[in-house]
Structures are given as C-alpha cells and as structure tokens.
Coordinates of C-alpha atoms in Angstrom, one line a residue:
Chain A
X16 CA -3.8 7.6 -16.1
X17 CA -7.1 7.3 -15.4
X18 CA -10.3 6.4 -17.3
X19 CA -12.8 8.9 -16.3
X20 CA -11.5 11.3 -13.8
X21 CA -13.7 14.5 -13.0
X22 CA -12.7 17.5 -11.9
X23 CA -14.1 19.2 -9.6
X24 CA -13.9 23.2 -9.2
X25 CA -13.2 24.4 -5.6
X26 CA -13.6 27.6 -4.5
X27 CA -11.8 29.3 -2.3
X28 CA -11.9 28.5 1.3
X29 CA -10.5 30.4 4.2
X30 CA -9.0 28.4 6.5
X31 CA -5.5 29.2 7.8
X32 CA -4.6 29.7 11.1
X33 CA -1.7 31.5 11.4
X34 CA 0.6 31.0 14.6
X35 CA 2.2 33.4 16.3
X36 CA 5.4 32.0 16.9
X37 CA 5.6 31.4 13.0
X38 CA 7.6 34.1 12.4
X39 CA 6.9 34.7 8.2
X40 CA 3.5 34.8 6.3
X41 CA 1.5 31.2 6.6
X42 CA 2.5 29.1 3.4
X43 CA 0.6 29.2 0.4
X44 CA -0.5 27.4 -2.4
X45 CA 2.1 28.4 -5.5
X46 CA 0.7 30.7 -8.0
X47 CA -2.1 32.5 -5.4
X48 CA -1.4 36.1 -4.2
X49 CA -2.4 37.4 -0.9
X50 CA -3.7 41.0 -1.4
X51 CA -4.6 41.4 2.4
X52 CA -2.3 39.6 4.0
X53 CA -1.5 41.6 7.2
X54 CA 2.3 41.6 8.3
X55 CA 3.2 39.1 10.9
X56 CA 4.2 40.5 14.4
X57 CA 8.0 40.0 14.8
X58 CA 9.3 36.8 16.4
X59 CA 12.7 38.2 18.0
X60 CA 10.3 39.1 21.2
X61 CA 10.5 35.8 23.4
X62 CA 7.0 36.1 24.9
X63 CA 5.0 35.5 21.6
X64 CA 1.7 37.6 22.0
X65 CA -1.4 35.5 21.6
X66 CA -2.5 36.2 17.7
X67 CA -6.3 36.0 17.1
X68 CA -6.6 33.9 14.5
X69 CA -6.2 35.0 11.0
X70 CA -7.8 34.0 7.6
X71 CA -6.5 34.0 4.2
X72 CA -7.9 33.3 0.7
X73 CA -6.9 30.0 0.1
X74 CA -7.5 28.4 -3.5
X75 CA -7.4 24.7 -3.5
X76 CA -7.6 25.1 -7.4
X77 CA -9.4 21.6 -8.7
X78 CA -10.2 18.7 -6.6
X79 CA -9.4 15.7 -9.3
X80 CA -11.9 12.8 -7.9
X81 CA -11.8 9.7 -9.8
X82 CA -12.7 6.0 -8.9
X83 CA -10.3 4.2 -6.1
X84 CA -11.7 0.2 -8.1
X85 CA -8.5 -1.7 -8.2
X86 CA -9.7 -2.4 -12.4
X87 CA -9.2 1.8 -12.5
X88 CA -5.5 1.9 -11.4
X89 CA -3.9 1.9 -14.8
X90 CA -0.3 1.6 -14.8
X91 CA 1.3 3.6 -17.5
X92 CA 2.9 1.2 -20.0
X93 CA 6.4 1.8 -20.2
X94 CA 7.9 2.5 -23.8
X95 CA 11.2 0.9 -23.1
X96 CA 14.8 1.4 -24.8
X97 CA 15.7 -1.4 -27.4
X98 CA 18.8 0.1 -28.8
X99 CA 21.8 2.4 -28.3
X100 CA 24.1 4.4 -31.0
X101 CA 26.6 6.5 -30.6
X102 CA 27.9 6.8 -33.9
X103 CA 30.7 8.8 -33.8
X104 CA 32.4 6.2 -31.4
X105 CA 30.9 3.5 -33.7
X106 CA 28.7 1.9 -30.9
X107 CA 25.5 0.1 -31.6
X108 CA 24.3 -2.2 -28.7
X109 CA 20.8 -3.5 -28.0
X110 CA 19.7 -2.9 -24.6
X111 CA 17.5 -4.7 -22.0
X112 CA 15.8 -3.9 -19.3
X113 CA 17.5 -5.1 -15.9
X114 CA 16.5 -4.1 -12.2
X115 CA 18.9 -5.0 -8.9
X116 CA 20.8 -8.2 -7.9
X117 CA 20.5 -9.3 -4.1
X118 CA 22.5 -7.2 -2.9
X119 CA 21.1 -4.3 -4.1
X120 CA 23.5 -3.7 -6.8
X121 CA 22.6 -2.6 -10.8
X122 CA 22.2 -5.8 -12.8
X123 CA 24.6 -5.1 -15.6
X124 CA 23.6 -7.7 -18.9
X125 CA 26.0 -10.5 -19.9
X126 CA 28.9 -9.7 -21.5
X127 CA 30.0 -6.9 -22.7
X128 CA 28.2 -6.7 -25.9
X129 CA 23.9 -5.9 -24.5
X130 CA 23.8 -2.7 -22.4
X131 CA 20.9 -2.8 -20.0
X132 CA 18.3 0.2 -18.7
X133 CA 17.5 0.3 -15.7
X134 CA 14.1 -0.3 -15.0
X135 CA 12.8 0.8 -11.7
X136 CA 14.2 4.8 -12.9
X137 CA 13.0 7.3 -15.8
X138 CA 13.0 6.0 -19.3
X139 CA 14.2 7.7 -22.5
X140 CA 11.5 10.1 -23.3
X141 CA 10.5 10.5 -20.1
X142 CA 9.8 14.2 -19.1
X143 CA 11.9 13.9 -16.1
X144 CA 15.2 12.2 -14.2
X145 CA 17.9 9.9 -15.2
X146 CA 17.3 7.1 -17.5
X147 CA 20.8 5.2 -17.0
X148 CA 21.5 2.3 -19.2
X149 CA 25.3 0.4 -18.6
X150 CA 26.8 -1.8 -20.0
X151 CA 30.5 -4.1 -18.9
X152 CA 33.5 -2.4 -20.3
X153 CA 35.1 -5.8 -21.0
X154 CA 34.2 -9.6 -21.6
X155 CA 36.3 -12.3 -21.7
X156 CA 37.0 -11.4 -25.5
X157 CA 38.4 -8.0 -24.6
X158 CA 37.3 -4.3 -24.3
X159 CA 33.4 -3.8 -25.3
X160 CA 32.2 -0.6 -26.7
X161 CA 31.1 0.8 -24.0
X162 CA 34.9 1.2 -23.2
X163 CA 35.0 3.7 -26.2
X164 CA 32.9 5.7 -23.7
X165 CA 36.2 7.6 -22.1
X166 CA 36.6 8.9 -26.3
X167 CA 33.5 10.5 -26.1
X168 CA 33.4 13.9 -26.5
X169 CA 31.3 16.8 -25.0
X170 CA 28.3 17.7 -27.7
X171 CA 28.6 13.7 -29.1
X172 CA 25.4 12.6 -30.6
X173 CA 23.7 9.7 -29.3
X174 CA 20.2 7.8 -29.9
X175 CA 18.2 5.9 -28.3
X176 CA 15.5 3.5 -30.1
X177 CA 12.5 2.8 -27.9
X178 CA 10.3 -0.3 -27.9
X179 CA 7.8 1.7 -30.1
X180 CA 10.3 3.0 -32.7
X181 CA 10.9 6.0 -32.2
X182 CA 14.1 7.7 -31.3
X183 CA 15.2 10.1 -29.1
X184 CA 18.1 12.4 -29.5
X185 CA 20.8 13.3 -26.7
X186 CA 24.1 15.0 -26.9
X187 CA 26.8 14.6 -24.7
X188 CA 26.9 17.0 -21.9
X189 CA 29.4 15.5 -19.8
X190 CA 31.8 13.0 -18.9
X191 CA 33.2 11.9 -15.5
X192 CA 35.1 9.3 -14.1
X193 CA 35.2 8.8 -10.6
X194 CA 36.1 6.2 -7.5
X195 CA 33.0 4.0 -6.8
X196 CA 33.9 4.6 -3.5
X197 CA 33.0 8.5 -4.3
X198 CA 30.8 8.4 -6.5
X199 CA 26.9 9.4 -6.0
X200 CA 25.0 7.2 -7.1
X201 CA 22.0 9.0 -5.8
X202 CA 23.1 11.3 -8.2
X203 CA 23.4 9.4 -10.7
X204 CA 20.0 7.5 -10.5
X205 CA 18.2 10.8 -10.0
X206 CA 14.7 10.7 -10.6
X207 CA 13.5 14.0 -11.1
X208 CA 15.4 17.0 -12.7
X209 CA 15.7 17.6 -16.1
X210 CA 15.7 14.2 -18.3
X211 CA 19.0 13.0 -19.2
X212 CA 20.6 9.9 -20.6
X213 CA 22.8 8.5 -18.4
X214 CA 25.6 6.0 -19.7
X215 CA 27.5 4.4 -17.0
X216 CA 30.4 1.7 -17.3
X217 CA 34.0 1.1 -15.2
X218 CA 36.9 2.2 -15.6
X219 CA 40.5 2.8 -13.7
X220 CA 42.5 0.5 -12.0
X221 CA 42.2 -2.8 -12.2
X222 CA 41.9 -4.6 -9.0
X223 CA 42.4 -8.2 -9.9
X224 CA 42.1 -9.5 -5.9
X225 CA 38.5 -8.1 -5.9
X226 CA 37.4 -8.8 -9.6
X227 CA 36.5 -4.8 -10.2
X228 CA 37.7 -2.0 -11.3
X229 CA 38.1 1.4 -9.3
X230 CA 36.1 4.0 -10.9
X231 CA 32.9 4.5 -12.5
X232 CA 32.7 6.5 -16.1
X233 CA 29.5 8.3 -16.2
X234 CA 28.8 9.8 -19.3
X235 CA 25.6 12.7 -19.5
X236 CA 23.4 13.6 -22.9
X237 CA 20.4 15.6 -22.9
X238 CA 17.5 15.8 -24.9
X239 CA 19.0 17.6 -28.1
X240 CA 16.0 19.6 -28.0
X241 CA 16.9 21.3 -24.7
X242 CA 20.3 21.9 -25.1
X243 CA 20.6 26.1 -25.2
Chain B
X14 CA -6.1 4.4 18.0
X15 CA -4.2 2.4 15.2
X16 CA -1.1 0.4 15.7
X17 CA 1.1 -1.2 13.1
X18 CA 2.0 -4.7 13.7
X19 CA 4.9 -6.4 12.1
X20 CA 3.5 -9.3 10.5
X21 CA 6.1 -12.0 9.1
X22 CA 6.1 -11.6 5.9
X23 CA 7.3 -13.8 3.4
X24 CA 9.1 -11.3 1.1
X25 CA 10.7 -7.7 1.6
X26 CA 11.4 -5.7 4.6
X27 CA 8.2 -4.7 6.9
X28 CA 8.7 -1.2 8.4
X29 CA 6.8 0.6 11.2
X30 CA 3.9 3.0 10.8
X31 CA 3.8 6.7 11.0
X32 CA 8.0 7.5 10.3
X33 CA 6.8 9.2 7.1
X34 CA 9.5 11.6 6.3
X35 CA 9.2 15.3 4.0
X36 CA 9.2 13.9 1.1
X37 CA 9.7 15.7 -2.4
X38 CA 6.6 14.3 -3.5
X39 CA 4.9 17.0 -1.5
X40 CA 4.4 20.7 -2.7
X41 CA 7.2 22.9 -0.5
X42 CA 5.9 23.7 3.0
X43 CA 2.5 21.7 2.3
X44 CA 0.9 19.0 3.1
X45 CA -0.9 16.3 1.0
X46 CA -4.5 15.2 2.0
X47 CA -6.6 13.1 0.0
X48 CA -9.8 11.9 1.0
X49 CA -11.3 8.2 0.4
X50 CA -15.3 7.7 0.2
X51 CA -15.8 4.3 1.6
X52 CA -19.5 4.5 3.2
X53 CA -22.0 2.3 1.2
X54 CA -24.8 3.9 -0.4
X55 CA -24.6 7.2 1.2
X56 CA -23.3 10.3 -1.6
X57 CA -22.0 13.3 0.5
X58 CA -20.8 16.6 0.3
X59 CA -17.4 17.3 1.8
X60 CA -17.1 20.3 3.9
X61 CA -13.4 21.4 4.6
X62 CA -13.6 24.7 7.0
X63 CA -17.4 25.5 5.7
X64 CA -17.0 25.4 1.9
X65 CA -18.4 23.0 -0.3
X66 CA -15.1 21.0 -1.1
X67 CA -16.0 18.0 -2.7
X68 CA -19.3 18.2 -4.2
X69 CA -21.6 14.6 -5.0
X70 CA -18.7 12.7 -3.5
X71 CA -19.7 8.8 -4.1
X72 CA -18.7 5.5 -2.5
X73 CA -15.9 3.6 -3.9
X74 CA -14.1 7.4 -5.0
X75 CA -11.0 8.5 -4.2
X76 CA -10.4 12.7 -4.5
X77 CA -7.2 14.7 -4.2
X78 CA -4.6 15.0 -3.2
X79 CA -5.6 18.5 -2.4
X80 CA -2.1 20.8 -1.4
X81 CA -3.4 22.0 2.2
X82 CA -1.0 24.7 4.4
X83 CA 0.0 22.8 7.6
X84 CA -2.7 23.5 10.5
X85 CA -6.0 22.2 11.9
X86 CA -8.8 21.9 9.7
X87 CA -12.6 20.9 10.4
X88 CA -14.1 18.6 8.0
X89 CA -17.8 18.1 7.9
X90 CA -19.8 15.2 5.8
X91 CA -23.3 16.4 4.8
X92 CA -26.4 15.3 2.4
X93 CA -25.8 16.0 -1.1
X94 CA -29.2 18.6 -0.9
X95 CA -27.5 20.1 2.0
X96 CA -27.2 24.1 1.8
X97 CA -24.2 24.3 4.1
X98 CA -22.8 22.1 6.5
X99 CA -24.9 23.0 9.9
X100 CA -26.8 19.3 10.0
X101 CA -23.9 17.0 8.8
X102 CA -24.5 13.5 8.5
X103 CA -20.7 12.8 9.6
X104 CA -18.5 15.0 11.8
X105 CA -17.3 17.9 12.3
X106 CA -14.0 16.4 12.9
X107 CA -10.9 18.0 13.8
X108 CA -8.1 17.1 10.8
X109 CA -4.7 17.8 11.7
X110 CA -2.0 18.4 9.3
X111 CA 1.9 19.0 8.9
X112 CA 4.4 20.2 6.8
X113 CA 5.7 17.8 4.1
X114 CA 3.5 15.1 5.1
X115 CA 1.0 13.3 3.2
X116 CA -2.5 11.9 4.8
X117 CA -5.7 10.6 4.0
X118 CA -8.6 10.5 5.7
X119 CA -11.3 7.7 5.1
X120 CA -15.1 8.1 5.8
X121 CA -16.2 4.2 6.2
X122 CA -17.8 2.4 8.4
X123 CA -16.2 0.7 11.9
X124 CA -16.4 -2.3 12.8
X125 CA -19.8 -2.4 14.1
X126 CA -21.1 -0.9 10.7
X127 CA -21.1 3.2 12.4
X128 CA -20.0 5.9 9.9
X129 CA -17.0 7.5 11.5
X130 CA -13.7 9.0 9.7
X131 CA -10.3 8.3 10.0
X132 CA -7.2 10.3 8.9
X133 CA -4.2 8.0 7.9
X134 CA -1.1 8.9 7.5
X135 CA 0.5 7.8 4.4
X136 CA 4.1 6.6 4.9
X137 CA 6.7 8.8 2.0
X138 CA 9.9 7.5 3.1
X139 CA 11.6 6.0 0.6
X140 CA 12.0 2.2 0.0
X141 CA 15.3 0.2 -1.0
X142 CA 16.3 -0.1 -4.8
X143 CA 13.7 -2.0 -6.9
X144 CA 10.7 -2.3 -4.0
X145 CA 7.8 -0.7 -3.6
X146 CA 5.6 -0.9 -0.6
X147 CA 2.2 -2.3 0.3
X148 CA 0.1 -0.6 3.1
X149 CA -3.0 -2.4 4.0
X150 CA -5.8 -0.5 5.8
X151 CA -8.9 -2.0 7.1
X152 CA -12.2 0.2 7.1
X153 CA -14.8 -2.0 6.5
X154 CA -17.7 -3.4 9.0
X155 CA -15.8 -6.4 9.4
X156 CA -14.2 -8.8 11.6
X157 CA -10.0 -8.9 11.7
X158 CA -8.3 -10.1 8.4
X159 CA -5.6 -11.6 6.6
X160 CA -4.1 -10.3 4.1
X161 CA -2.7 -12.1 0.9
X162 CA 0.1 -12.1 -1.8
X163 CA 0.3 -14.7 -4.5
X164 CA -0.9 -17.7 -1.5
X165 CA 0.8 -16.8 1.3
X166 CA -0.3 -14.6 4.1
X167 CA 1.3 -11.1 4.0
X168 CA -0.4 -9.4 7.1
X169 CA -2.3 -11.3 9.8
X170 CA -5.5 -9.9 12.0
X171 CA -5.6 -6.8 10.8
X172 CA -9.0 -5.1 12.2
X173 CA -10.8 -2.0 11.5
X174 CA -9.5 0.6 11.7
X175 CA -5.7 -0.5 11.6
X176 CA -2.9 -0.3 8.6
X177 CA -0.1 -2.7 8.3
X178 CA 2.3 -1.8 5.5
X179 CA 5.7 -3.9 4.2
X180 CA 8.5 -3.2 1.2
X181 CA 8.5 -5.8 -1.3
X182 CA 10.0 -6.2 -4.5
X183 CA 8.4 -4.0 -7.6
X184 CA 5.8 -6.8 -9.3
X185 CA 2.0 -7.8 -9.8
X186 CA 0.9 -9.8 -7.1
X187 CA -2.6 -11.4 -6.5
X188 CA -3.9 -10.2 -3.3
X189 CA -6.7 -11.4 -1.5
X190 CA -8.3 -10.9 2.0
X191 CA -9.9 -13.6 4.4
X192 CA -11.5 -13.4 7.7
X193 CA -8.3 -13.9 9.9
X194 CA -7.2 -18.0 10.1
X195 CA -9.3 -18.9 7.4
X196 CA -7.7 -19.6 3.6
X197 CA -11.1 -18.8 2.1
X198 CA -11.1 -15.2 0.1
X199 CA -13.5 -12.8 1.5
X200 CA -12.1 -10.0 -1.6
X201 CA -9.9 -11.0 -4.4
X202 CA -7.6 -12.6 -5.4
X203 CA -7.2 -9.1 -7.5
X204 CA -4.0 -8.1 -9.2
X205 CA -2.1 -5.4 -7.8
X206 CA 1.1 -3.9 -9.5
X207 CA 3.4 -2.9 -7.1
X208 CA 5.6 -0.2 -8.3
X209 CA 9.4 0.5 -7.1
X210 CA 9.2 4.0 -5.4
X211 CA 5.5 3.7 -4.9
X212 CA 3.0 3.5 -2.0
X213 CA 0.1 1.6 -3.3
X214 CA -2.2 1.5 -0.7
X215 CA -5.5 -1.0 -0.3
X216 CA -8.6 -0.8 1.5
X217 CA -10.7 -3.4 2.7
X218 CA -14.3 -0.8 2.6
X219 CA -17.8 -1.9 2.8
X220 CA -20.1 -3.8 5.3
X221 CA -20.3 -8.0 5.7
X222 CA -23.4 -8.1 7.3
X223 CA -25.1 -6.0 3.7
X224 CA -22.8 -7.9 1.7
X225 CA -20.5 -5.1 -0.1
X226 CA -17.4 -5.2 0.9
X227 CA -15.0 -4.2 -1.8
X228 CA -11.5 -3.2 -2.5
X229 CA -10.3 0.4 -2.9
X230 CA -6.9 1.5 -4.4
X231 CA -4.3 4.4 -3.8
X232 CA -0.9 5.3 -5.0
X233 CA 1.4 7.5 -3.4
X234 CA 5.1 8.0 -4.9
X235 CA 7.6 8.3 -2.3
X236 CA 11.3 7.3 -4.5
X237 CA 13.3 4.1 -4.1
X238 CA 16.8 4.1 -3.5
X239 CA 19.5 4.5 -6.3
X240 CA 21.1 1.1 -6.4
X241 CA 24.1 0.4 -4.3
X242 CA 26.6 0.1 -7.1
X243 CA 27.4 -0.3 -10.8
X244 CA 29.8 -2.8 -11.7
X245 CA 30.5 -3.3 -15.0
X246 CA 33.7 -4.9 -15.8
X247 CA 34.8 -8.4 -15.1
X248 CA 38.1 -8.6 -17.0
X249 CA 40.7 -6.3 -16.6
X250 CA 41.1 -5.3 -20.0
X251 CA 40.1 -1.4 -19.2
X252 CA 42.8 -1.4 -16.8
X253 CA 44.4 2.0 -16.3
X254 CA 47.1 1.3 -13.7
X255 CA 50.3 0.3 -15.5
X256 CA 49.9 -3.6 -16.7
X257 CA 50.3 -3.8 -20.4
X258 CA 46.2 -3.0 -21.2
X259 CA 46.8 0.2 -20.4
X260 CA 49.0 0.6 -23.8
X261 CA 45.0 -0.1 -25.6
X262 CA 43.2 3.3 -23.9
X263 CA 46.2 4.9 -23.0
X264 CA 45.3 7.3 -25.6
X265 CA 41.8 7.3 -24.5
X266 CA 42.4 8.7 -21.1
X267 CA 44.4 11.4 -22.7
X268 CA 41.4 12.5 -24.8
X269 CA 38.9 11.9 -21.9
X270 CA 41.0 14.5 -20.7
X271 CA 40.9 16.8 -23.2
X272 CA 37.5 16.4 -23.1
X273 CA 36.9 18.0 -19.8
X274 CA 36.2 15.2 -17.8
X275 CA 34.2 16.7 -14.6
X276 CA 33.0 15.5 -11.5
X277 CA 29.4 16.3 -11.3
X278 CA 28.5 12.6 -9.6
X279 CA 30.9 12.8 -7.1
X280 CA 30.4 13.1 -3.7
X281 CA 31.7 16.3 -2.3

C-alpha cells in the first residue's frame, strides 16, 4: 500500500479520563491489560459522585506515518475473476467485471452465457467478504448454466480463475432460494466476514407482466482451505 | 467554525457535513484520529497528553489512524529538539473525541498564513452502491477556492478552514483547484481514484504568498451500499409456477431440496 511508510514506536501514554456516570471500566485498546485498574463506583446511585480523574496505561502501539502526496496513494491493483467452473454441474462461463445500472441495481452481463463479478465488493482471493459473481438463468435460447445452480449440491467444488492465473478453490456451503422481495441483499453483498464466493441467479415464478422472476437463488462456497 | 455548503455538483449526491455515523471501520468503543502535517518548513514533535507521540513529524505527512478511547485529549506541537512539550510551538489544544467516530486534526496554516490546528471530522456513513465520496478541506494560506473534476466545478468558494464533501460514482477523476471564479489551476489537475465505499479526502495545504501550496491525500473506508437488486433472468424459461418450463427443472427443485436449501440471506 504504500511506498515507504515508517513506523513509529509510541509509548505509552496516560490519558483517559474516566467519567463517573460511565458505569464499566473506560474502553481500551484490544490486546492491553489493565493491572491497576481501580473498580468503578456503581452507577445504580442517581446522584453520580464527582470522580477525580483517573489515568490508565494506555498503549497506542505504532503510529504508521507515511507521505499524504497524491503520487503516494497507491490503489491496490485488483486481480480480477476471468473464469468460472463448476464441474460437477458442467458449467464453465467467463466472467466480467460489472458494477450498478441507474437505478442502483447489479449489472448482470448479456445473455445468459458470461457471468459477471461484481466489482465495487471483495474479489476471489480476497482475505475478507463476499465476492458475488451472477449470471441470467435464461436467454432467449433457453435456460443458461447458471440455472443448473438449484442442482448444486452442498460440498460441490467450484473454481474460480483470476486475471493472473491462478485459481482459487470453493466448495459449496449452501444454497438458498428466496423472494427478492425478502431477500438481504446486504447480506448477500457483505463486505467483511469470512471470504466466500457468492453465486447469485433467479429463479421461481415467472412473472411475465413484470419481465422477472420471483426469487433469487444464492448459492455459498468457501475457500476449500477453510472448510473444517 | 466550519460549515458545509452544498455546492451543485455535476455528478452524484452531495451530503451534509458532520452526520458521520459508528461505523465498523472503527475499532469497538474507539475512536479513530489521524493527524495531517500541513505547516511548511516547520518538522515537529506531536505531543498527545505529554508523551512524545509522533516524533520528527514532517510537512506533507499523514500519521495514524491511532485507536484513541473516547474523551478529551490535549495535543501539543513542539521543536523537534524539544525535551517535553512545556514551550510548544503550536497549542495546547483541547481535541475532543467520541465513540465510533473517526477525526483528523490538521496543523496548517489559516488564511492569513498563522499556524493553528484544526480537528475534522471525517464523515463514515456509508455511500450508495458503486460511489465513493470526495471531501475537500481547505488549509492552506489562501484565498476561497474552486474545486475541480474532469472540467467542471465540483465545489465553489471553499475557504480555509472549511470542508465540502459530495458522493460520486467510483472512478479516476482529474482534480484541480483555482482561486474561486477563475478557470486557471492553482494545484492539479492531479488524478484521484475515487473508490466505492471510500472517503478519499484532499487538502489544499501550504502558503500562496511563499509559493507552496500542494495537495495532500487521505482515505477513509466507510462501505457502500449492497446493490438494490439482482435480476438475472429475462425469459421465463426457469419458471417454477406451473406453465410447461417447469416440466425442464422440475426435477431440479426436487434435488435443491434434497439438498437442504436454507435461508441464510433472507430477511428475518
């Protein structure tokens, strides 16, 4: 991330100033551990004594400086998904990268035939959140492969070919189908967590006077590495 | 002492200043504070409290985001050579923080060309599928600005020491500053890549009159939305409510089902 950041080690400082009417310890960095910390007074009394102000060790841990030059800020290089298997349901699609349409919804590639990762989310590879990449269920041909989604199985293997060449590993976790009008998207698009692989398409009724269908199938994989 | 004007800008949605909400991006029951150099010339040592916390801090460098517990805090500017921070060149001021929220606070110069410090706070709340936001803060010794994207004006008279800030859509744009009404670049054009879910923040820093002013760069991640929907079929051949199609996945459903299908993305 950055070219020639230097660290600089902080000692500690005292510094907090713990109010009365705070009820439980003052907050702490993670990972430091009070040894003197005295107990707090209770707070169930509704005239809160005055509390003379207390210190506590308080490790910043290192101060990271590094140069705010516009020709610093180096924006990671994405390693984007190229290609999608899931062999045992004998699909094989190239995939783009898409972002939103103007009203906000997930541009979903031509056709039925080119799934497409959404770009403004994790990647593949990434070490956290939901890389989803969908793809149309049908085109005017007929059913695409991503429609062999609902045969998918829990512990399915699928792979993912990055830009770079190299492939990451999932296996199917789980699959869902659920009405769009239920379904959480936030969830879905969740950019922190664990990293998954996220394979969304539609499914359900089809309602002809609107041009969609009902549901949403959401299939899960993980990292093969990290399943127990 | 700073306002945030809504500017018309060409693209994206302009929000107000200061509605920063908790965001995850901060460390539970902490707040974020970085601290921005932007005093020509003039290396320091910042004192938070009476300890040495940033030691040989130069112009033009950015340092943090330290995780500070929410309360009041005195920070001091002194010397590099100083032995503690009883003769400060800068300060003490008074830095006031609160749970979940992230700040920074800028040494520069106002706009009559006196050192002075100001804490900003950096807005976290999340922006709209796809757009990233641009905040603009002006802490040079300077007269009011505009600010550019790609040509076109952005923000308009913005002065020292004032922020404006807008949403646009993720994507590099060439941004440059002029003295406010005039089309002539006082800094840039520069690229900037604006990143969905990201703050990038820019400083106008520096002094006219000594001719350095310069640019400064921050990135705070704050999240953008999840996307409003995923529709992915135009056809009706998936169709799994009775018309003949249904006869093609039929069998499908059936071993979707025996495959457990769950409801972990549904709203409950």
């Amino acid at each position: 991330m950055l070219s020639h950041p230097r660290a600089l080690v902080v000692c500690a400082f005292l510094a907090v100033t713990v109010a009365g009417c705070a009820g439980g310890p003052a907050p702490v960095a993670s990972g430091v551990t009070l040894g003197t910390m005295p107990s707090q007074p209770s707070p169930s009394s509704s005239v809160v004594p005055p509390v003379d102000e207390v210190t506590a060790p308080h490790v910043l841990g290192d101060v990271e400086v590094r140069s705010a030059s516009p020709a610093e800020l180096d924006v990671a290089p994405v390693d984007q998904p190229v290609r999608l298997e899931v062999a045992g349901l004998d699909i094989d699609m190239p995939v783009v990268r898409v972002g939103v349409d103007e009203t906000g919804g997930m541009v979903i590639p031509e056709g039925a035939l080119t799934a497409g990762w959404y770009e403004f989310g994790p990647a593949p590879g990434d070490d956290a959140g939901n890389a989803v990449v969908a793809a149309h269920v049908d085109n005017a041909q007929g059913l695409g492969p991503f429609a062999r989604l609902l045969d998918v199985e829990v512990g399915e293997r699928v792979d993912v070919t990055t830009e770079s060449g190299a492939t990451i590993a999932y296996e199917v976790t789980d699959v869902e189908q659920t009405n769009k009008d239920e379904v959480d998207l936030t969830a879905v698009f969740e950019p922190d967590g664990p990293p998954s692989l996220v394979m969304v398409t539609c499914g359900g009724d089809w309602q002809a006077n609107i041009g969609h269908y009902a549901d949403n199938v959401i299939v899960t994989a993980i990292p093969v590495d990290d399943v127990p | 002492m700073r306002t945030s004007l809504i500017a018309g800008a060409a693209a994206g949605t302009l929000l107000a200043a200061g509605l920063a909400a908790p965001a995850l991006a901060v460390e539970d029951g902490m707040a974020e504070v970085s601290v921005l150099h932007g005093i020509p010339d003039t290396p320091v040592d910042v004192y938070v409290d009476g300890a040495n916390t940033i030691d040989d801090f130069q112009p033009g460098d950015l340092a943090g985001p330290l995780d500070l517990a929410p309360g009041t805090y005195e920070v001091a500017l002194t010397a590099t050579d100083a032995a503690d921070d009883s003769d400060p060149v800068l300060g003490p001021i008074e830095l006031t923080v609160e749970e979940g929220m992230s700040y920074t606070a800028v040494a520069h110069l106002d706009a009559d060309g006196a050192p002075t410090v100001t804490p900003f706070g950096n807005d976290l709340s999340e922006t709209a599928a796809g757009e990233g936001r641009l905040t603009v803060r002006h802490t040079a010794a300077a007269p009011a600005v505009d600010v550019w994207t790609d040509g076109e004006v952005l923000f308009e008279n913005l002065s020292n020491p004032d922020e404006m800030m807008g949403d646009v859509p993720a994507a590099t744009y060439g941004a440059a500053v002029s003295l406010t009404g005039e089309t002539d670049p006082v800094l840039g054009p520069t690229d900037v890549e604006i990143q969905a879910g990201v703050n990038t923040i820019v400083y106008a820093w520096g002094s006219a009159e000594d001719g350095n002013l310069d640019l400064a760069v921050q990135t705070v991640d704050v999240h953008s939305a999840a996307p409003s929907e995923v529709q992915a079929g135009s056809y009706g051949y998936a169709d799994q409510g009775g018309v003949p199609a249904i006869a093609l996945i039929g069998g499908a459903l059936a071993l979707a089902g025996a495959a457990g299908i769950g409801l972990r993305y549904a709203r409950r």
